[in-house]
Structure formats: structure tokens, C-alpha cells
Short mmCIF file of C-alpha atoms and ligand atoms in Angstrom, two decimals:
data_model
loop_
_atom_site.label_atom_id
_atom_site.label_comp_id
_atom_site.label_asym_id
_atom_site.label_seq_id
_atom_site.Cartn_x
_atom_site.Cartn_y
_atom_site.Cartn_z
CA MET A 1 -24.29 -6.05 -68.03
CA LYS A 2 -22.17 -3.21 -66.77
CA LEU A 3 -22.52 -1.78 -63.29
CA SER A 4 -21.92 1.90 -62.66
CA HIS A 5 -18.45 3.21 -61.97
CA ARG A 6 -19.80 4.76 -58.80
CA ILE A 7 -21.05 1.54 -57.24
CA THR A 8 -18.11 -0.62 -58.31
CA HIS A 9 -15.52 1.86 -57.00
CA ILE A 10 -16.87 2.46 -53.51
CA ASN A 11 -14.04 0.50 -51.90
CA GLU A 12 -11.31 1.60 -54.24
CA GLY A 13 -8.05 2.20 -52.46
CA GLY A 14 -9.21 0.56 -49.21
CA SER A 15 -6.53 -1.04 -47.05
CA ASP A 16 -6.25 -4.77 -46.41
CA GLY A 17 -6.30 -4.13 -42.67
CA TRP A 18 -9.50 -6.12 -42.31
CA GLU A 19 -7.54 -9.36 -42.75
CA VAL A 20 -6.82 -9.51 -39.02
CA PHE A 21 -10.48 -9.00 -38.22
CA ASP A 22 -11.55 -11.69 -40.71
CA ARG A 23 -8.88 -14.08 -39.47
CA ALA A 24 -10.04 -13.62 -35.87
CA LYS A 25 -13.59 -14.40 -36.95
CA ARG A 26 -12.42 -17.61 -38.68
CA MET A 27 -10.47 -18.65 -35.58
CA ILE A 28 -13.52 -18.10 -33.40
CA ALA A 29 -15.65 -20.12 -35.83
CA ASP A 30 -13.04 -22.91 -35.53
CA GLY A 31 -13.56 -22.95 -31.77
CA ILE A 32 -10.44 -21.01 -30.74
CA ALA A 33 -10.96 -18.65 -27.80
CA VAL A 34 -9.98 -15.23 -29.15
CA THR A 35 -10.12 -12.09 -27.02
CA GLN A 36 -11.91 -9.64 -29.30
CA LEU A 37 -10.72 -6.07 -29.01
CA THR A 38 -11.81 -5.12 -32.52
CA ILE A 39 -15.52 -4.48 -32.22
CA GLY A 40 -16.89 -0.95 -31.98
CA GLU A 41 -20.06 -1.98 -30.26
CA HIS A 42 -21.13 -2.15 -26.62
CA ASP A 43 -20.91 -5.44 -24.77
CA ILE A 44 -24.46 -4.81 -23.52
CA ARG A 45 -27.65 -4.99 -25.56
CA THR A 46 -30.30 -2.31 -25.97
CA ASP A 47 -31.96 -1.62 -22.61
CA PRO A 48 -35.17 -3.65 -22.03
CA THR A 49 -37.11 -0.47 -21.21
CA ILE A 50 -36.30 0.90 -24.68
CA LEU A 51 -37.34 -2.39 -26.26
CA ALA A 52 -40.59 -2.29 -24.26
CA ALA A 53 -41.28 1.21 -25.61
CA MET A 54 -40.56 -0.05 -29.14
CA ASN A 55 -42.88 -2.99 -28.63
CA ALA A 56 -45.65 -0.82 -27.18
CA SER A 57 -45.38 1.51 -30.17
CA ALA A 58 -45.47 -1.31 -32.72
CA THR A 59 -48.30 -3.22 -31.09
CA GLY A 60 -50.10 0.09 -30.59
CA GLY A 61 -50.19 0.48 -34.37
CA HIS A 62 -47.13 2.56 -35.29
CA THR A 63 -46.13 0.12 -38.03
CA GLY A 64 -47.23 2.08 -41.09
CA TYR A 65 -45.21 4.64 -43.04
CA ALA A 66 -43.84 7.21 -40.65
CA SER A 67 -43.32 10.87 -41.49
CA VAL A 68 -40.31 10.85 -43.86
CA PRO A 69 -38.20 13.64 -42.25
CA GLY A 70 -38.95 12.09 -38.86
CA ILE A 71 -41.88 12.14 -36.45
CA PRO A 72 -42.32 15.69 -35.13
CA SER A 73 -41.86 14.70 -31.48
CA LEU A 74 -38.46 13.08 -32.15
CA ARG A 75 -37.30 15.96 -34.35
CA ASP A 76 -38.28 18.32 -31.52
CA ALA A 77 -36.43 16.20 -28.95
CA VAL A 78 -33.25 16.16 -31.06
CA ALA A 79 -33.57 19.91 -31.63
CA ALA A 80 -33.96 20.51 -27.88
CA ARG A 81 -30.97 18.27 -27.13
CA LEU A 82 -28.73 20.20 -29.52
CA SER A 83 -30.04 23.61 -28.39
CA GLU A 84 -29.28 22.71 -24.79
CA ARG A 85 -25.88 21.12 -25.39
CA THR A 86 -24.47 23.52 -27.97
CA GLY A 87 -26.27 26.78 -27.23
CA VAL A 88 -27.26 27.06 -30.91
CA PRO A 89 -31.01 27.64 -31.21
CA THR A 90 -32.22 24.54 -33.08
CA ARG A 91 -35.75 23.87 -34.33
CA ARG A 92 -37.57 20.89 -35.77
CA GLU A 93 -36.88 22.29 -39.26
CA ASN A 94 -33.14 21.89 -38.60
CA VAL A 95 -33.46 18.14 -37.98
CA LEU A 96 -33.79 15.17 -40.32
CA ILE A 97 -34.12 11.71 -38.76
CA THR A 98 -32.04 9.11 -40.63
CA PRO A 99 -31.53 5.34 -40.44
CA GLY A 100 -28.40 5.73 -38.30
CA GLY A 101 -25.36 7.96 -38.51
CA GLN A 102 -24.01 6.09 -41.51
CA ALA A 103 -27.01 7.01 -43.68
CA GLY A 104 -26.61 10.55 -42.37
CA LEU A 105 -22.99 10.65 -43.56
CA PHE A 106 -23.99 9.43 -47.02
CA MET A 107 -26.93 11.82 -47.30
CA ALA A 108 -24.91 14.78 -46.03
CA HIS A 109 -22.24 14.25 -48.69
CA ASN A 110 -24.95 13.95 -51.32
CA ALA A 111 -26.37 17.23 -50.08
CA VAL A 112 -23.19 19.24 -50.52
CA CYS A 113 -21.14 17.51 -53.25
CA ASN A 114 -21.77 17.47 -56.97
CA PRO A 115 -20.33 14.51 -58.91
CA GLY A 116 -16.55 14.84 -59.06
CA ASP A 117 -16.31 17.44 -56.28
CA VAL A 118 -13.51 16.99 -53.80
CA ALA A 119 -14.58 16.08 -50.25
CA LEU A 120 -11.95 16.11 -47.52
CA PHE A 121 -11.73 13.70 -44.61
CA VAL A 122 -9.22 13.23 -41.82
CA ASP A 123 -6.75 10.30 -41.83
CA PRO A 124 -6.86 8.18 -39.61
CA TYR A 125 -10.53 7.74 -40.31
CA TYR A 126 -13.58 5.63 -39.49
CA ALA A 127 -13.43 2.81 -42.02
CA THR A 128 -16.47 3.77 -44.11
CA TYR A 129 -15.51 7.41 -44.73
CA PRO A 130 -13.72 7.29 -48.10
CA GLY A 131 -16.25 4.78 -49.45
CA THR A 132 -19.14 6.94 -48.27
CA ILE A 133 -17.73 9.95 -50.09
CA ARG A 134 -17.19 7.91 -53.25
CA ALA A 135 -20.70 6.42 -52.97
CA ALA A 136 -21.98 10.00 -53.06
CA GLY A 137 -20.08 10.52 -56.34
CA ALA A 138 -17.40 12.77 -54.87
CA VAL A 139 -13.63 12.42 -54.78
CA ALA A 140 -12.27 11.50 -51.32
CA ARG A 141 -9.15 13.49 -50.40
CA PRO A 142 -7.47 12.62 -47.07
CA LEU A 143 -6.01 15.18 -44.70
CA ARG A 144 -3.12 13.29 -43.13
CA THR A 145 -2.58 13.93 -39.45
CA HIS A 146 0.41 12.93 -37.35
CA ALA A 147 1.01 10.86 -34.24
CA LYS A 148 3.15 13.70 -32.82
CA ASP A 149 0.04 15.95 -32.87
CA ALA A 150 -2.16 13.20 -31.37
CA PHE A 151 -3.69 12.98 -34.85
CA LEU A 152 -5.34 16.40 -34.46
CA PRO A 153 -5.85 18.18 -37.80
CA GLN A 154 -3.52 21.15 -38.24
CA ALA A 155 -5.21 24.24 -39.70
CA GLN A 156 -2.19 25.11 -41.86
CA GLU A 157 -2.13 21.71 -43.51
CA LEU A 158 -5.88 21.84 -43.97
CA GLU A 159 -5.58 25.22 -45.61
CA GLN A 160 -3.12 23.89 -48.17
CA LEU A 161 -5.27 20.87 -48.97
CA ALA A 162 -8.61 22.66 -49.06
CA GLU A 163 -8.07 24.47 -52.36
CA GLY A 164 -10.88 23.40 -54.69
CA ALA A 165 -12.60 21.19 -52.10
CA VAL A 166 -16.26 21.62 -51.14
CA SER A 167 -16.47 19.87 -47.80
CA LEU A 168 -14.56 18.55 -44.82
CA LEU A 169 -15.63 15.59 -42.69
CA ILE A 170 -14.41 15.51 -39.10
CA ASN A 171 -15.16 13.22 -36.18
CA SER A 172 -14.80 14.15 -32.53
CA PRO A 173 -14.71 12.23 -30.21
CA ASN A 174 -12.76 10.21 -32.73
CA ASN A 175 -12.92 6.71 -33.99
CA PRO A 176 -10.28 5.23 -34.27
CA THR A 177 -8.00 7.42 -32.14
CA GLY A 178 -10.13 8.17 -29.04
CA VAL A 179 -8.90 11.75 -29.30
CA VAL A 180 -11.28 14.66 -28.64
CA TYR A 181 -10.84 17.90 -30.59
CA GLY A 182 -10.40 20.89 -28.30
CA ARG A 183 -11.57 24.44 -28.93
CA GLU A 184 -8.30 25.53 -30.53
CA THR A 185 -8.33 22.70 -33.05
CA LEU A 186 -11.98 23.30 -33.89
CA GLU A 187 -11.47 27.04 -34.24
CA GLY A 188 -8.58 26.39 -36.63
CA ILE A 189 -10.78 24.08 -38.69
CA ALA A 190 -13.72 26.49 -38.61
CA GLY A 191 -11.48 29.35 -39.75
CA VAL A 192 -10.39 27.42 -42.84
CA CYS A 193 -13.99 26.37 -43.57
CA ARG A 194 -15.12 29.99 -43.46
CA GLU A 195 -12.19 31.29 -45.52
CA GLN A 196 -12.38 28.60 -48.17
CA ASP A 197 -16.16 28.33 -48.16
CA LEU A 198 -16.23 24.66 -47.13
CA TRP A 199 -19.14 22.73 -45.74
CA LEU A 200 -18.23 21.05 -42.48
CA ILE A 201 -19.73 17.62 -41.89
CA SER A 202 -19.25 16.98 -38.19
CA ASP A 203 -19.70 13.37 -37.11
CA GLU A 204 -20.63 13.59 -33.44
CA VAL A 205 -21.95 10.08 -32.86
CA TYR A 206 -19.69 9.69 -29.81
CA ASP A 207 -20.73 12.99 -28.21
CA THR A 208 -21.77 11.31 -24.95
CA GLN A 209 -18.44 9.50 -24.57
CA VAL A 210 -16.10 12.24 -23.41
CA TRP A 211 -13.80 11.30 -20.54
CA LYS A 212 -11.97 14.59 -20.09
CA GLY A 213 -13.25 18.09 -20.75
CA ASP A 214 -16.41 18.73 -22.74
CA HIS A 215 -17.67 17.85 -26.15
CA ILE A 216 -17.60 20.94 -28.34
CA SER A 217 -19.69 20.98 -31.49
CA PRO A 218 -18.14 23.14 -34.22
CA ARG A 219 -21.70 24.14 -35.19
CA ALA A 220 -21.61 26.39 -32.14
CA LEU A 221 -18.58 28.38 -33.34
CA PRO A 222 -19.13 31.82 -34.94
CA GLY A 223 -20.38 31.66 -38.53
CA MET A 224 -20.50 27.86 -38.54
CA ALA A 225 -24.20 27.00 -38.05
CA GLU A 226 -24.94 27.94 -41.66
CA ARG A 227 -22.20 25.71 -43.07
CA THR A 228 -22.23 22.71 -40.71
CA LEU A 229 -24.13 19.45 -40.94
CA VAL A 230 -23.97 17.56 -37.65
CA ILE A 231 -24.32 13.78 -37.80
CA GLY A 232 -25.79 12.22 -34.66
CA SER A 233 -26.99 8.77 -33.73
CA MET A 234 -28.67 6.70 -31.04
CA SER A 235 -26.23 3.85 -31.75
CA LYS A 236 -23.39 4.72 -29.39
CA SER A 237 -25.10 7.01 -26.88
CA HIS A 238 -27.97 4.61 -26.14
CA ALA A 239 -26.60 1.21 -27.23
CA MET A 240 -29.10 1.10 -30.08
CA THR A 241 -26.77 0.13 -32.93
CA GLY A 242 -29.23 -2.30 -34.51
CA SER A 243 -32.20 0.06 -34.37
CA ARG A 244 -30.73 2.29 -37.08
CA CYS A 245 -31.78 5.69 -35.86
CA GLY A 246 -29.77 8.87 -36.19
CA TRP A 247 -30.04 12.42 -37.50
CA ILE A 248 -28.60 15.25 -39.50
CA VAL A 249 -28.83 18.73 -38.00
CA GLY A 250 -28.15 21.71 -40.24
CA PRO A 251 -29.55 24.82 -41.90
CA GLU A 252 -33.28 24.62 -42.67
CA GLU A 253 -32.76 24.88 -46.42
CA ALA A 254 -30.33 21.94 -46.39
CA ILE A 255 -32.65 19.84 -44.23
CA ALA A 256 -35.61 20.53 -46.55
CA ALA A 257 -33.55 19.39 -49.54
CA LEU A 258 -32.32 16.37 -47.59
CA ALA A 259 -35.94 15.45 -46.86
CA ASP A 260 -36.44 15.19 -50.65
CA LEU A 261 -33.44 12.86 -50.79
CA ALA A 262 -34.97 10.80 -47.97
CA VAL A 263 -38.21 10.47 -49.98
CA THR A 264 -36.24 8.93 -52.85
CA THR A 265 -34.02 6.65 -50.73
CA THR A 266 -34.91 5.58 -47.21
CA TYR A 267 -38.50 6.81 -47.07
CA GLY A 268 -37.88 7.50 -43.42
CA VAL A 269 -37.24 5.44 -40.32
CA ALA A 270 -39.71 2.93 -38.79
CA GLY A 271 -42.18 4.74 -36.54
CA PHE A 272 -41.76 2.27 -33.67
CA VAL A 273 -37.98 2.78 -33.80
CA GLN A 274 -38.45 6.53 -33.65
CA ASP A 275 -40.83 6.18 -30.69
CA ALA A 276 -38.24 4.03 -28.94
CA ALA A 277 -35.55 6.64 -29.70
CA LEU A 278 -37.78 9.35 -28.25
CA PHE A 279 -38.31 7.29 -25.12
CA ALA A 280 -34.54 6.76 -24.85
CA LEU A 281 -33.73 10.47 -25.32
CA ASN A 282 -36.31 11.34 -22.67
CA ALA A 283 -34.47 9.06 -20.23
CA GLY A 284 -31.99 11.95 -20.02
CA LYS A 285 -28.31 12.41 -19.34
CA GLU A 286 -28.18 9.97 -16.45
CA PHE A 287 -29.11 7.11 -18.74
CA GLU A 288 -26.48 8.19 -21.30
CA GLU A 289 -23.86 8.27 -18.55
CA GLN A 290 -24.87 4.77 -17.55
CA ILE A 291 -24.30 3.53 -21.10
CA ALA A 292 -20.93 5.29 -21.29
CA ALA A 293 -19.78 4.20 -17.81
CA PRO A 294 -18.09 0.89 -18.78
CA PHE A 295 -15.82 2.68 -21.28
CA ARG A 296 -15.01 5.40 -18.77
CA ARG A 297 -13.97 2.69 -16.28
CA ARG A 298 -11.96 0.67 -18.79
CA ARG A 299 -10.08 3.73 -19.98
CA LEU A 300 -8.87 4.21 -16.39
CA LEU A 301 -7.88 0.55 -16.22
CA ALA A 302 -5.95 0.96 -19.47
CA GLN A 303 -4.18 4.06 -18.19
CA LYS A 304 -3.11 2.08 -15.12
CA VAL A 305 -1.82 -0.91 -17.12
CA LEU A 306 -0.06 1.20 -19.74
CA GLY A 307 1.36 3.53 -17.11
CA ASN A 308 3.35 0.60 -15.71
CA GLN A 309 5.45 0.04 -18.82
CA GLN A 310 7.34 1.98 -21.46
CA VAL A 311 7.06 -0.07 -24.63
CA VAL A 312 3.51 0.63 -25.75
CA GLY A 313 2.45 4.28 -26.01
CA LEU A 314 -1.08 5.47 -25.33
CA LEU A 315 -2.49 8.41 -27.24
CA PRO A 316 -4.55 10.89 -25.21
CA SER A 317 -7.67 8.75 -24.90
CA ASP A 318 -10.21 11.39 -24.03
CA GLY A 319 -13.30 9.98 -25.67
CA ALA A 320 -15.13 7.22 -27.57
CA MET A 321 -14.80 3.52 -26.90
CA TYR A 322 -11.32 3.10 -28.35
CA LEU A 323 -7.67 3.42 -27.45
CA MET A 324 -4.98 4.07 -30.02
CA LEU A 325 -1.73 2.42 -29.00
CA ASP A 326 1.67 3.26 -30.43
CA ILE A 327 3.64 0.04 -30.97
CA ARG A 328 6.43 1.52 -33.11
CA SER A 329 9.02 0.65 -30.48
CA THR A 330 8.54 -3.01 -31.43
CA GLY A 331 9.85 -2.19 -34.90
CA MET A 332 6.72 -3.75 -36.40
CA SER A 333 3.93 -2.29 -38.48
CA GLY A 334 0.49 -2.22 -36.87
CA GLU A 335 -0.57 -4.93 -39.26
CA ALA A 336 2.35 -7.26 -38.53
CA PHE A 337 1.94 -6.70 -34.79
CA ALA A 338 -1.81 -7.40 -34.92
CA HIS A 339 -1.26 -10.61 -36.88
CA ALA A 340 1.46 -11.79 -34.48
CA LEU A 341 -0.66 -10.90 -31.43
CA LEU A 342 -3.57 -12.86 -32.85
CA GLU A 343 -1.42 -15.83 -33.73
CA GLU A 344 0.57 -16.06 -30.52
CA GLU A 345 -1.72 -14.58 -27.87
CA HIS A 346 -5.15 -15.03 -29.49
CA ILE A 347 -5.90 -11.35 -28.96
CA ALA A 348 -7.53 -9.52 -31.87
CA VAL A 349 -6.93 -5.78 -32.35
CA MET A 350 -7.29 -3.56 -35.39
CA PRO A 351 -4.07 -2.47 -37.11
CA GLY A 352 -3.77 1.31 -37.37
CA GLU A 353 -3.25 0.81 -41.11
CA SER A 354 -6.90 -0.29 -41.38
CA PHE A 355 -7.80 3.35 -40.76
CA GLY A 356 -5.46 4.96 -43.25
CA ILE A 357 -1.80 5.70 -43.69
CA ALA A 358 -1.47 8.13 -40.80
CA ALA A 359 -1.91 5.53 -38.04
CA ALA A 360 0.73 3.11 -39.35
CA GLY A 361 2.68 1.58 -36.48
CA HIS A 362 -0.33 1.84 -34.21
CA ILE A 363 -3.18 -0.46 -33.20
CA ARG A 364 -6.74 0.32 -32.18
CA VAL A 365 -8.13 -1.39 -29.12
CA ALA A 366 -11.89 -1.37 -28.56
CA MET A 367 -12.84 -1.23 -24.88
CA THR A 368 -15.81 -3.47 -25.50
CA ILE A 369 -15.22 -6.51 -23.29
CA ALA A 370 -15.71 -7.06 -19.54
CA ASP A 371 -13.32 -5.12 -17.26
CA ALA A 372 -11.29 -8.00 -15.83
CA GLU A 373 -10.81 -9.66 -19.20
CA PHE A 374 -9.94 -6.29 -20.74
CA GLU A 375 -7.29 -5.55 -18.13
CA GLN A 376 -5.76 -9.01 -18.53
CA ALA A 377 -5.69 -8.71 -22.33
CA LEU A 378 -3.94 -5.34 -22.13
CA LYS A 379 -1.33 -6.72 -19.74
CA ARG A 380 -0.66 -9.62 -22.11
CA LEU A 381 -0.51 -7.22 -25.04
CA CYS A 382 2.09 -5.08 -23.26
CA ASP A 383 4.15 -8.15 -22.25
CA PHE A 384 4.02 -9.37 -25.82
CA ALA A 385 5.20 -6.00 -27.14
CA ALA A 386 7.95 -5.88 -24.51
CA ALA A 387 9.19 -9.35 -25.51
CA ILE A 388 9.33 -8.29 -29.17
CA SER A 389 11.11 -5.01 -28.52
CA GLY A 390 13.56 -6.91 -26.27
CA ARG A 391 14.28 -9.27 -29.13
CA GLU A 392 14.65 -6.33 -31.50
CA SER A 393 17.04 -4.44 -29.25
CA LYS A 394 19.22 -7.57 -28.80
CA ARG A 395 19.35 -7.93 -32.55
CA ALA A 396 20.37 -4.28 -33.02
C1 PLP B 401 -17.23 7.58 -36.28
C2 PLP B 401 -18.46 6.83 -36.61
N1 PLP B 401 -19.40 7.45 -37.34
C3 PLP B 401 -20.54 6.84 -37.68
C4 PLP B 401 -20.77 5.54 -37.31
C5 PLP B 401 -22.05 4.91 -37.76
O1 PLP B 401 -22.87 4.65 -36.71
P1 PLP B 401 -24.43 4.35 -36.90
O2 PLP B 401 -24.70 4.25 -38.36
O3 PLP B 401 -24.67 3.05 -36.20
O4 PLP B 401 -25.12 5.49 -36.28
C6 PLP B 401 -19.82 4.84 -36.55
C7 PLP B 401 -20.01 3.43 -36.17
O5 PLP B 401 -19.16 2.75 -35.67
C8 PLP B 401 -18.63 5.50 -36.20
O6 PLP B 401 -17.68 4.91 -35.46
#
């Protein structure tokens, strides 16, 4: 029996960059001690107080079907959070609770794209993006960015690419680059969206992980609230990756239509998970800062280590739990470097090529291991790169 084109082509055109990741997993399974700098997940588990709230909700009876668009109290809490942090008045009717940010990305593309429509996304990109767009039946068109611009989208290039497209997906703070889009970049993007009548899907799942400056949501820019769907999540801000709880915030009409989509797909998010998310949101900014603190610390450690050498370049790492390192001076591709580093040093990093063409010659380092081990691994990585570039320059 034949499967649909849509479902069999979700991963079409994906890179092989996952080989390093898979190889590291096999080495670990074989008992080899590998330092894992690939994983985009906290090295702590969900806080026991959140789990206690989840347990109290479940044992208290919240195990039946929950309200499909989200329980009113959580929708209100998300609305209040966005009103306060972006200045855009946001009501319950602007919020749909989803099973994580990933479901939000899929649903948002379904909401704005008809089959065959062109949906833009920024390269380098979070690994699921092109597949998510294709899963929604749209055509994924990358906007290539450049290392010289710190991988920030350039409005002029966007303008040229946007002809005939219906949406643009952006992500700030960014995975994989760790770069945060400033006001100028966002205004440039917003201008093109307004001129070319594009929906903006703004993935803000790392909004609590900003190390320099402030997180700016493009929904707050003039004329953008009516054309922006913000994707949010409890995963990164509250170390609740496994709970699968996130949201889409957008115009009321879009959220009402998305609620119909939720009825036919997810049928909502478990009530006890939503109660736990509400408890976690009510813990306030201090708790979010506590969750983000290890990455803030490790970024400073990385700046110190990388500041002591000249071989490996560090992109402005202003947010999220990742660093993007430029290893082009070794003469190797990101993929070749990552394989060699794994083989010789037993350190696993993601090749830039895993995240698209734009980040070739780079590697992504996740700051998700204990500080001392992280600092050591970075030092070894830099020494390794220095040894290779020494070899290369002798050869030249
Ligand atoms: C940029 C980005 N968006 C969305 C997600 C999905 O997160 P979740 O579905 O856990 O909310 C991730 C997860 O790593 C991510 O890095």
C-alpha cells in the first residue's frame, strides 16, 4: 500500500550531520566515555516542586479530557506573561496551549499555509524546521544567512526571497547559533513581512535565555501583532522538556481556527501537565533565572577559554544554551572536524552542516554538562583545533 507523498517526504533533503550524534551514542553504548556536547536539554531534571504540583493535580482528579484550547487559568497566565514582557495586550483568546513548541510550529504552519505554499525559514536552522514545514504540506524555502553577519537575516536578501511566499519562520534567541536578534534586525524582518504580506512565525522558546540585552518579540513591533504567531514552551524556560507543554499566541481569529485543528489532532494537553505548567509560571522570573543560570555561567567560562586562543572563533553567544564555533581555520568542514574530535578526543559536538548549508565550517556546542567538565572539554577542543591548524599551516 502506498503512503502519502507528504508523510514520506518529511525528511527530504535533510543533511547527514546526525551521523556524529549517532556515532557518539554507539560509542557510549559500547562503554566509551564520551563528553556529550550535542544535547539541547538541561543537565537538571524538572524541579521536584513542579512534579509535586503535577502529582497533586493528577491524584486530585485532573486526569480526564482537559479543555482543548487549554485550561482557562493557564491561557490567562500565558496571556499575562506576554502582555507584561512584550507590552502587547494579550488575552486568553490569543492563546492556544499545545503539546510543546514543536506541535506549535507544526500547527502554526498548518494555520497559514495551503498545500504547496512557500514557507520561508532561516538557515542555519533548528533541525526540525524544514521537515515541519513539509509535514504541513508547504514548500520549505531557506533564507541563507552568513557567518560574517553572525547569521542574522538581512532584510534585503529576505525581500528578494519572499516573492510568492506566505510565511517566514524565525527563532531568537537562536538554536543553533546562540545569536539574539536585535531591534534593527527584527525591524528589517517586520518591514518585509508587512510589505510582502507574510505571516511571521516567531519561535521564542528560548526567551528566558538571553545573556546580553533583552529579548524582543517581533509581535510587539508596529503592525505585527495581526500577522505574527509566537511559539512558546515550558521546555527550555522551566526544564520541562518531557512534559510537552507550550503555546501559540496570535490573533484571536487564528487561535480560534487553531483550536479546531487541535480538536482534530492533539485533543489538547493533559490537565495535570497544564496545572504543573501553571504552577511553574507562577513561580515567576526568579525561578526562570535559576533554570537559565548554568548556561549563563558556562557561556562566561567559554568566553574565557576561547579568549585565550586564536584558532577557534566564537560567534556572539548572546542567548540560548548553545555556542556556535568557527573552525574554518583548521581547513576542515564542521562534519570532518566533529568526526575527528569524536574519534581522537571522545568529545561529541554537532557539525554546523547538520543545521543547513550556511553554518558549514562551524560546530555547535551545547552548554549542557557540568561547569568543570565543560571548561575542560572546551580547552581540549581548542588544543585539538590548534594542533590541526598547525599541521595544516606546515603543509601549506
Ligand atoms: C528552536 C527550537 N524550537 C522548538 C523546539 C521544540 O521544543 P519543545 O517542543 O520541547 O517545546 C526546540 C527544541 O530543542 C528548539 O530548539
